[in-house]
Amino acid sequence: MSVTQEAVTASNNLIAEVEKLESRRRTSNVMVIFTTASFLSIFYSLNFLPATEHWEAGPDLTFWTILVFGFIAVILGVWRAGIVKRYKSIFMPIVLNELVGDYNYEPKNYLDVALFNEAGLFSSPDRYNGSDLVSVVIGKTDMVFSFVHAERETTSTDSNGKTSTSHSTIFLGLLLISEFNKRTENKTEIWPVPFDEAKGTPLKMDSVAFNKQFSVYTSDRTEAFYLLTPGYMERLLRVRQKLGKIYISIHDSKLYMAVDLDSNLGISLWRSLTDASQIMKLKYNLKMILDIPNDLNLNTRIWGIRD
Amino acid sequence: MNITLTSGLVIGAALLLIIAVVVMYNSLIGRKNDVENASSSIDAMLKRRFDLIPNLVDAVTHFMAHETGLMNQLTELRTTSYESMTQTERVQLDQNIRSALGNVMAVAENYPELKSSENMIHLQETLNEVEGQIAAARRSFNAAITEYNNGIEMFPLNIVAAAMGLRQQEWFEIENHQREVVSVKGLFK
């Protein structure tokens, strides 16, 4: 086969694959609407219609209804997440190729839990998984990121002595690690305001706007001021405006950033997957992530960290 | 009974007052120590820059030996001992070093071989790092001074501060002539 024929075949295969996904998407949407409507009707009938001579709903029936529909909802959720995953695995390489050219993408892989713990931003998880591992070099800066879901396990015992285990989310979003362009000997954390954890007294920086959006915690004041120059604080404010809540830790001359970002990267199953706007949304969100080294001026190497 | 209740309230109030005074005292001591710590950070960074002078002289001598004025300026800086200087002498030294470094970098533009030498590149990066750390130490110092001055001026800490004899401290500020736009015309003969 010639190169052109190969390209045409690949293109046709791609179209066929997307159309298959689109068909599954439509079916899943119908299932969601049907399941939701059924659940609401049954729930209403069980709890709000008056009892008759021959039939009366009890709390058990409501419980089983919720349980069954809950199970169906989980199945549907997993199925729909699979559609998004497959769509991403097809188009992320194409978009990454256009944006950066040279990259490594592993859709099922993710940053190791050791790296999550190394960031030192959140507590060590009991359950951890993720997706979409990307390694790339932007200018002079090595960067790696993936979506991660870190959870803690909590065990509780009821009055009958029965123990139950549940999981709560520590962090769900994008974790990014890149080289930093200044040498560091201590650790500085930058947290978005407001946040839930109790972290002690923050260091007040010399920018009112920055102090309103971020809280800084450090083991060395002078190093924190060295890292957070007035210009750098402005950059962080712009990145926050662009990406939303960001959590940053800088140590060992590396920058660790956690971003509250949806792993769907803008892909919606309520719009056609053949719609060009889906790819544009994906490209837009990926570009926001890939722009981080330039947005934070990490490619300027004049402070003792070589290329 | 009434006398016991009244005594209890008075003792309780007195204890609360003592605790409040202790907390405020510790807070002021903490702020004072932060200022001293920040001040020594500046000193440490200035010393680090001073220690780079010999490296600078070694890097440029081979290329700029005939720039006698500049080489004399650098050599003079080398002969002083940082530890033996008074605070006033250190402030003057800081100005002299800044002036010398500025001159070296400006004149180095005429020597492409020097600019591209590995030694010089590494030295320039280190100097950038040190200058950044000096600026950071000064900002950290000013932040510590702000916290300290806020403490001794705001009620009710100012009462305890006055009893401790604490006074307002000065922020680090540059001299007026340093606010002017730098002209490098005179460096090129």
PDB file of C-alpha atoms in Angstrom, chain B residues 27-189:
ATOM      1  CA  SER B  27       4.056  36.981  69.764  1.00  0.00           C
ATOM      2  CA  LEU B  28       6.203  40.111  69.904  1.00  0.00           C
ATOM      3  CA  ILE B  29       9.362  38.122  70.668  1.00  0.00           C
ATOM      4  CA  GLY B  30       8.541  35.867  67.696  1.00  0.00           C
ATOM      5  CA  ARG B  31       8.181  38.876  65.382  1.00  0.00           C
ATOM      6  CA  LYS B  32      11.403  40.437  66.696  1.00  0.00           C
ATOM      7  CA  ASN B  33      13.256  37.175  66.053  1.00  0.00           C
ATOM      8  CA  ASP B  34      11.788  36.970  62.550  1.00  0.00           C
ATOM      9  CA  VAL B  35      13.241  40.424  61.813  1.00  0.00           C
ATOM     10  CA  GLU B  36      16.683  39.433  63.134  1.00  0.00           C
ATOM     11  CA  ASN B  37      16.573  36.164  61.221  1.00  0.00           C
ATOM     12  CA  ALA B  38      15.613  37.956  58.009  1.00  0.00           C
ATOM     13  CA  SER B  39      18.390  40.491  58.557  1.00  0.00           C
ATOM     14  CA  SER B  40      21.000  37.734  58.908  1.00  0.00           C
ATOM     15  CA  SER B  41      19.640  36.085  55.757  1.00  0.00           C
ATOM     16  CA  ILE B  42      20.455  39.269  53.836  1.00  0.00           C
ATOM     17  CA  ASP B  43      23.908  39.243  55.343  1.00  0.00           C
ATOM     18  CA  ALA B  44      24.439  35.588  54.393  1.00  0.00           C
ATOM     19  CA  MET B  45      23.417  36.237  50.790  1.00  0.00           C
ATOM     20  CA  LEU B  46      25.645  39.327  50.547  1.00  0.00           C
ATOM     21  CA  LYS B  47      28.535  37.277  51.891  1.00  0.00           C
ATOM     22  CA  ARG B  48      27.833  34.618  49.269  1.00  0.00           C
ATOM     23  CA  ARG B  49      27.986  37.244  46.530  1.00  0.00           C
ATOM     24  CA  PHE B  50      31.193  38.652  48.025  1.00  0.00           C
ATOM     25  CA  ASP B  51      32.739  35.162  47.932  1.00  0.00           C
ATOM     26  CA  LEU B  52      32.088  34.987  44.183  1.00  0.00           C
ATOM     27  CA  ILE B  53      34.410  37.953  43.502  1.00  0.00           C
ATOM     28  CA  PRO B  54      37.592  35.819  43.223  1.00  0.00           C
ATOM     29  CA  ASN B  55      35.803  33.547  40.706  1.00  0.00           C
ATOM     30  CA  LEU B  56      34.797  36.612  38.729  1.00  0.00           C
ATOM     31  CA  VAL B  57      38.345  37.979  38.706  1.00  0.00           C
ATOM     32  CA  ASP B  58      39.721  34.602  37.559  1.00  0.00           C
ATOM     33  CA  ALA B  59      37.084  34.327  34.814  1.00  0.00           C
ATOM     34  CA  VAL B  60      37.701  37.790  33.304  1.00  0.00           C
ATOM     35  CA  THR B  61      41.478  38.371  33.864  1.00  0.00           C
ATOM     36  CA  HIS B  62      42.575  36.412  30.809  1.00  0.00           C
ATOM     37  CA  PHE B  63      40.231  38.363  28.512  1.00  0.00           C
ATOM     38  CA  MET B  64      40.078  41.801  30.097  1.00  0.00           C
ATOM     39  CA  ALA B  65      43.555  42.237  31.588  1.00  0.00           C
ATOM     40  CA  HIS B  66      44.026  45.583  29.814  1.00  0.00           C
ATOM     41  CA  GLU B  67      40.792  47.032  31.276  1.00  0.00           C
ATOM     42  CA  THR B  68      42.967  48.353  34.105  1.00  0.00           C
ATOM     43  CA  GLY B  69      40.328  50.554  35.760  1.00  0.00           C
ATOM     44  CA  LEU B  70      37.858  47.687  36.012  1.00  0.00           C
ATOM     45  CA  MET B  71      40.489  45.133  37.103  1.00  0.00           C
ATOM     46  CA  ASN B  72      41.690  47.488  39.861  1.00  0.00           C
ATOM     47  CA  GLN B  73      38.115  47.930  41.060  1.00  0.00           C
ATOM     48  CA  LEU B  74      37.662  44.146  41.294  1.00  0.00           C
ATOM     49  CA  THR B  75      41.062  43.525  42.884  1.00  0.00           C
ATOM     50  CA  GLU B  76      40.343  46.077  45.634  1.00  0.00           C
ATOM     51  CA  LEU B  77      37.145  44.263  46.527  1.00  0.00           C
ATOM     52  CA  ARG B  78      39.093  41.025  46.824  1.00  0.00           C
ATOM     53  CA  THR B  79      41.446  42.355  49.479  1.00  0.00           C
ATOM     54  CA  THR B  80      38.749  43.129  52.041  1.00  0.00           C
ATOM     55  CA  SER B  81      37.542  40.677  54.676  1.00  0.00           C
ATOM     56  CA  TYR B  82      33.760  40.529  55.033  1.00  0.00           C
ATOM     57  CA  GLU B  83      33.700  39.265  58.633  1.00  0.00           C
ATOM     58  CA  SER B  84      35.863  42.099  59.964  1.00  0.00           C
ATOM     59  CA  MET B  85      33.640  44.857  58.505  1.00  0.00           C
ATOM     60  CA  THR B  86      31.205  47.064  60.381  1.00  0.00           C
ATOM     61  CA  GLN B  87      27.596  47.306  59.199  1.00  0.00           C
ATOM     62  CA  THR B  88      28.294  50.684  57.529  1.00  0.00           C
ATOM     63  CA  GLU B  89      31.311  49.241  55.715  1.00  0.00           C
ATOM     64  CA  ARG B  90      29.229  46.287  54.540  1.00  0.00           C
ATOM     65  CA  VAL B  91      26.573  48.625  53.116  1.00  0.00           C
ATOM     66  CA  GLN B  92      29.301  50.525  51.251  1.00  0.00           C
ATOM     67  CA  LEU B  93      30.822  47.239  50.079  1.00  0.00           C
ATOM     68  CA  ASP B  94      27.420  46.106  48.755  1.00  0.00           C
ATOM     69  CA  GLN B  95      27.221  49.292  46.675  1.00  0.00           C
ATOM     70  CA  ASN B  96      30.783  48.839  45.407  1.00  0.00           C
ATOM     71  CA  ILE B  97      30.134  45.222  44.412  1.00  0.00           C
ATOM     72  CA  ARG B  98      26.931  46.119  42.614  1.00  0.00           C
ATOM     73  CA  SER B  99      28.746  48.869  40.743  1.00  0.00           C
ATOM     74  CA  ALA B 100      31.669  46.570  39.844  1.00  0.00           C
ATOM     75  CA  LEU B 101      29.401  43.746  38.671  1.00  0.00           C
ATOM     76  CA  GLY B 102      27.362  46.111  36.554  1.00  0.00           C
ATOM     77  CA  ASN B 103      30.545  47.436  34.942  1.00  0.00           C
ATOM     78  CA  VAL B 104      31.922  43.937  34.279  1.00  0.00           C
ATOM     79  CA  MET B 105      28.715  42.751  32.611  1.00  0.00           C
ATOM     80  CA  ALA B 106      28.474  45.868  30.481  1.00  0.00           C
ATOM     81  CA  VAL B 107      32.132  45.720  29.359  1.00  0.00           C
ATOM     82  CA  ALA B 108      31.919  41.924  28.822  1.00  0.00           C
ATOM     83  CA  GLU B 109      29.567  42.664  25.932  1.00  0.00           C
ATOM     84  CA  ASN B 110      32.709  43.713  23.991  1.00  0.00           C
ATOM     85  CA  TYR B 111      34.318  40.305  24.510  1.00  0.00           C
ATOM     86  CA  PRO B 112      32.259  37.594  22.772  1.00  0.00           C
ATOM     87  CA  GLU B 113      34.807  34.904  23.672  1.00  0.00           C
ATOM     88  CA  LEU B 114      34.459  35.764  27.353  1.00  0.00           C
ATOM     89  CA  LYS B 115      30.673  35.836  27.168  1.00  0.00           C
ATOM     90  CA  SER B 116      30.491  32.397  25.589  1.00  0.00           C
ATOM     91  CA  SER B 117      33.076  30.759  27.883  1.00  0.00           C
ATOM     92  CA  GLU B 118      31.658  27.982  30.060  1.00  0.00           C
ATOM     93  CA  ASN B 119      33.179  29.588  33.125  1.00  0.00           C
ATOM     94  CA  MET B 120      31.523  32.922  32.496  1.00  0.00           C
ATOM     95  CA  ILE B 121      28.126  31.400  31.699  1.00  0.00           C
ATOM     96  CA  HIS B 122      28.198  29.385  34.910  1.00  0.00           C
ATOM     97  CA  LEU B 123      29.347  32.437  36.877  1.00  0.00           C
ATOM     98  CA  GLN B 124      26.600  34.579  35.380  1.00  0.00           C
ATOM     99  CA  GLU B 125      23.972  31.996  36.309  1.00  0.00           C
ATOM    100  CA  THR B 126      25.328  31.808  39.848  1.00  0.00           C
ATOM    101  CA  LEU B 127      25.350  35.606  40.128  1.00  0.00           C
ATOM    102  CA  ASN B 128      21.750  35.728  38.863  1.00  0.00           C
ATOM    103  CA  GLU B 129      20.838  33.172  41.488  1.00  0.00           C
ATOM    104  CA  VAL B 130      22.589  35.102  44.244  1.00  0.00           C
ATOM    105  CA  GLU B 131      21.085  38.445  43.172  1.00  0.00           C
ATOM    106  CA  GLY B 132      17.654  36.802  43.189  1.00  0.00           C
ATOM    107  CA  GLN B 133      18.299  35.463  46.671  1.00  0.00           C
ATOM    108  CA  ILE B 134      19.499  38.870  47.911  1.00  0.00           C
ATOM    109  CA  ALA B 135      16.337  40.502  46.539  1.00  0.00           C
ATOM    110  CA  ALA B 136      14.279  37.743  48.186  1.00  0.00           C
ATOM    111  CA  ALA B 137      16.066  38.183  51.505  1.00  0.00           C
ATOM    112  CA  ARG B 138      15.318  41.928  51.399  1.00  0.00           C
ATOM    113  CA  ARG B 139      11.644  41.315  50.597  1.00  0.00           C
ATOM    114  CA  SER B 140      11.469  38.746  53.385  1.00  0.00           C
ATOM    115  CA  PHE B 141      13.087  41.297  55.722  1.00  0.00           C
ATOM    116  CA  ASN B 142      10.510  43.961  54.756  1.00  0.00           C
ATOM    117  CA  ALA B 143       7.675  41.485  55.300  1.00  0.00           C
ATOM    118  CA  ALA B 144       9.078  40.652  58.744  1.00  0.00           C
ATOM    119  CA  ILE B 145       9.422  44.389  59.547  1.00  0.00           C
ATOM    120  CA  THR B 146       5.781  44.951  58.519  1.00  0.00           C
ATOM    121  CA  GLU B 147       4.592  42.176  60.852  1.00  0.00           C
ATOM    122  CA  TYR B 148       6.792  43.533  63.645  1.00  0.00           C
ATOM    123  CA  ASN B 149       5.707  47.179  63.224  1.00  0.00           C
ATOM    124  CA  ASN B 150       2.052  46.103  62.992  1.00  0.00           C
ATOM    125  CA  GLY B 151       2.521  44.279  66.268  1.00  0.00           C
ATOM    126  CA  ILE B 152       4.009  47.199  68.180  1.00  0.00           C
ATOM    127  CA  GLU B 153       1.559  49.762  66.799  1.00  0.00           C
ATOM    128  CA  MET B 154      -1.754  47.904  66.971  1.00  0.00           C
ATOM    129  CA  PHE B 155      -3.876  47.680  70.091  1.00  0.00           C
ATOM    130  CA  PRO B 156      -3.547  45.769  72.469  1.00  0.00           C
ATOM    131  CA  LEU B 157      -0.070  44.496  71.490  1.00  0.00           C
ATOM    132  CA  ASN B 158       1.242  48.074  71.578  1.00  0.00           C
ATOM    133  CA  ILE B 159       0.742  48.181  75.343  1.00  0.00           C
ATOM    134  CA  VAL B 160       2.955  45.162  75.914  1.00  0.00           C
ATOM    135  CA  ALA B 161       5.418  46.419  73.261  1.00  0.00           C
ATOM    136  CA  ALA B 162       5.769  49.764  75.038  1.00  0.00           C
ATOM    137  CA  ALA B 163       6.424  47.956  78.328  1.00  0.00           C
ATOM    138  CA  MET B 164       9.111  45.858  76.573  1.00  0.00           C
ATOM    139  CA  GLY B 165      10.717  48.999  75.130  1.00  0.00           C
ATOM    140  CA  LEU B 166      10.263  47.866  71.519  1.00  0.00           C
ATOM    141  CA  ARG B 167      10.526  50.556  68.828  1.00  0.00           C
ATOM    142  CA  GLN B 168       9.459  50.763  65.213  1.00  0.00           C
ATOM    143  CA  GLN B 169      12.081  49.486  62.758  1.00  0.00           C
ATOM    144  CA  GLU B 170      13.011  50.771  59.319  1.00  0.00           C
ATOM    145  CA  TRP B 171      12.204  48.939  56.092  1.00  0.00           C
ATOM    146  CA  PHE B 172      14.969  48.251  53.615  1.00  0.00           C
ATOM    147  CA  GLU B 173      14.857  50.976  50.990  1.00  0.00           C
ATOM    148  CA  ILE B 174      17.168  51.747  48.096  1.00  0.00           C
ATOM    149  CA  GLU B 175      19.001  55.061  47.916  1.00  0.00           C
ATOM    150  CA  ASN B 176      17.408  57.816  45.837  1.00  0.00           C
ATOM    151  CA  HIS B 177      20.105  57.717  43.163  1.00  0.00           C
ATOM    152  CA  GLN B 178      19.396  53.994  42.635  1.00  0.00           C
ATOM    153  CA  ARG B 179      15.804  54.786  41.629  1.00  0.00           C
ATOM    154  CA  GLU B 180      17.110  56.606  38.555  1.00  0.00           C
ATOM    155  CA  VAL B 181      17.316  54.881  35.175  1.00  0.00           C
ATOM    156  CA  VAL B 182      20.755  53.313  34.769  1.00  0.00           C
ATOM    157  CA  SER B 183      22.978  54.807  32.072  1.00  0.00           C
ATOM    158  CA  VAL B 184      25.873  52.725  30.764  1.00  0.00           C
ATOM    159  CA  LYS B 185      27.176  55.413  28.364  1.00  0.00           C
ATOM    160  CA  GLY B 186      30.189  56.301  30.500  1.00  0.00           C
ATOM    161  CA  LEU B 187      31.403  52.684  30.623  1.00  0.00           C
ATOM    162  CA  PHE B 188      32.315  52.566  26.960  1.00  0.00           C
ATOM    163  CA  LYS B 189      35.512  54.522  26.147  1.00  0.00           C
TER     164      LYS B 189
END
